[in-house]
Short mmCIF file of C-alpha atoms in Angstrom, two decimals:
data_model
loop_
_atom_site.label_atom_id
_atom_site.label_comp_id
_atom_site.label_asym_id
_atom_site.label_seq_id
_atom_site.Cartn_x
_atom_site.Cartn_y
_atom_site.Cartn_z
CA GLN A 1 21.71 15.28 63.83
CA VAL A 2 24.92 13.88 62.62
CA GLN A 3 27.89 15.57 62.76
CA VAL A 4 30.70 14.86 60.51
CA VAL A 5 34.25 16.10 60.73
CA GLU A 6 36.90 15.34 58.49
CA SER A 7 41.13 15.46 59.00
CA GLY A 8 44.25 14.61 57.69
CA GLY A 9 44.52 16.78 54.61
CA GLY A 10 47.73 18.59 53.59
CA LEU A 11 50.24 19.34 50.94
CA VAL A 12 52.09 16.32 49.27
CA GLN A 13 54.50 15.92 46.21
CA ALA A 14 53.13 13.71 43.60
CA GLY A 15 53.74 9.77 44.41
CA GLY A 16 53.21 10.56 48.19
CA SER A 17 50.62 9.26 50.37
CA LEU A 18 48.14 11.02 52.42
CA ARG A 19 45.45 9.25 55.03
CA LEU A 20 42.08 11.21 55.49
CA SER A 21 39.78 10.37 58.36
CA CYS A 22 36.24 11.14 59.03
CA ALA A 23 34.07 10.55 62.31
CA ALA A 24 30.31 10.85 62.49
CA SER A 25 28.73 11.73 65.91
CA GLY A 26 25.74 13.11 67.29
CA SER A 27 22.36 12.18 68.90
CA GLY A 28 19.43 10.08 67.91
CA SER A 29 19.73 6.89 66.01
CA ILE A 30 23.63 7.48 65.53
CA PHE A 31 24.09 3.63 64.78
CA SER A 32 21.81 3.57 62.08
CA ILE A 33 24.19 5.17 59.91
CA ASN A 34 24.55 3.16 56.67
CA THR A 35 27.19 4.32 54.03
CA MET A 36 29.74 6.57 54.59
CA GLY A 37 31.94 7.88 51.92
CA TRP A 38 34.33 10.42 50.24
CA HIS A 39 33.61 12.87 47.31
CA ARG A 40 35.84 15.68 46.32
CA GLN A 41 35.57 18.94 44.51
CA ALA A 42 38.48 20.57 42.43
CA PRO A 43 38.60 24.24 41.36
CA GLY A 44 35.86 24.73 39.01
CA LYS A 45 34.33 21.37 38.61
CA GLN A 46 31.63 19.78 39.88
CA ARG A 47 31.90 17.59 43.22
CA GLU A 48 32.88 13.82 42.21
CA LEU A 49 32.38 10.63 44.00
CA VAL A 50 35.58 9.13 45.23
CA ALA A 51 34.76 6.01 47.29
CA THR A 52 32.24 4.57 49.37
CA ILE A 53 31.71 2.04 52.01
CA THR A 54 28.36 0.42 53.50
CA SER A 55 28.26 -0.74 57.24
CA GLY A 56 28.68 -4.17 55.94
CA GLY A 57 32.07 -3.21 54.41
CA SER A 58 30.83 -3.26 50.54
CA THR A 59 32.96 -0.64 48.59
CA ASN A 60 32.76 1.44 45.74
CA TYR A 61 35.52 3.62 44.14
CA ALA A 62 35.69 5.94 41.08
CA ASP A 63 37.76 4.54 38.27
CA SER A 64 40.17 7.44 38.58
CA VAL A 65 41.41 6.16 41.92
CA LYS A 66 40.97 2.44 41.87
CA GLY A 67 44.36 0.62 42.86
CA ARG A 68 45.48 3.98 44.46
CA PHE A 69 43.08 4.79 46.91
CA THR A 70 41.57 2.50 49.80
CA ILE A 71 38.51 3.16 52.06
CA SER A 72 38.01 1.47 55.48
CA ARG A 73 35.87 1.84 58.34
CA ASP A 74 35.70 1.31 61.94
CA ASN A 75 31.76 0.81 62.74
CA ALA A 76 32.40 0.87 66.59
CA LYS A 77 33.57 4.33 66.12
CA ASN A 78 31.35 5.56 63.05
CA THR A 79 34.75 6.42 61.73
CA VAL A 80 35.80 6.28 57.78
CA TYR A 81 39.19 6.33 56.47
CA LEU A 82 40.58 7.38 53.21
CA GLN A 83 44.19 6.08 52.42
CA MET A 84 45.55 7.48 49.00
CA ASN A 85 48.52 6.48 47.67
CA SER A 86 50.81 7.30 44.57
CA LEU A 87 48.90 10.61 44.64
CA LYS A 88 48.80 12.89 41.24
CA PRO A 89 48.31 16.62 40.91
CA GLU A 90 45.08 15.78 39.38
CA ASP A 91 43.71 14.36 42.64
CA THR A 92 44.07 18.17 44.39
CA ALA A 93 40.60 19.07 45.71
CA VAL A 94 38.54 19.80 48.69
CA TYR A 95 37.72 16.41 49.92
CA TYR A 96 34.10 16.01 51.71
CA CYS A 97 33.17 13.02 53.92
CA HIS A 98 29.50 11.87 54.10
CA ALA A 99 27.77 9.75 56.50
CA ASP A 100 24.40 8.47 55.45
CA ARG A 101 21.39 7.62 57.82
CA MET A 102 17.92 6.43 56.27
CA VAL A 103 17.46 9.00 53.53
CA THR A 104 19.38 11.77 54.78
CA ARG A 105 23.26 12.41 53.79
CA PHE A 106 25.32 14.62 56.29
CA TRP A 107 28.40 16.23 55.14
CA GLY A 108 31.29 17.55 56.72
CA GLN A 109 33.09 20.87 55.66
CA GLY A 110 35.71 19.47 53.76
CA THR A 111 39.56 19.16 54.26
CA GLN A 112 42.02 20.50 51.43
CA VAL A 113 44.24 17.99 49.83
CA THR A 114 46.79 19.57 47.41
CA VAL A 115 49.44 17.23 45.35
CA SER A 116 52.33 19.35 44.04
CA SER A 117 54.04 18.13 40.79
#
């Protein structure tokens, strides 16, 4: 099993910045985790992709966050970060981290990000 724990959410004014962190831990082949990333879910909306990063460092971003958000990763710590700049009220959502091991995706409990206008 893999446990995924997020941290770093909070309340920020529009134009501000936040940094989210996510650590994966557990037993078994923890080192076989490949892709890690972030999704988000706003009230009344479906969960959507924000950004992902592979163990090799390849990244993928949603168009809505390109140029504002940066995903990075520390493979030694199985930790992924999401630096969010120039935040907008529409970025308000619960942000969920995931870690993929082989064909299984493990999710965290989510962290709330609220951007006030």
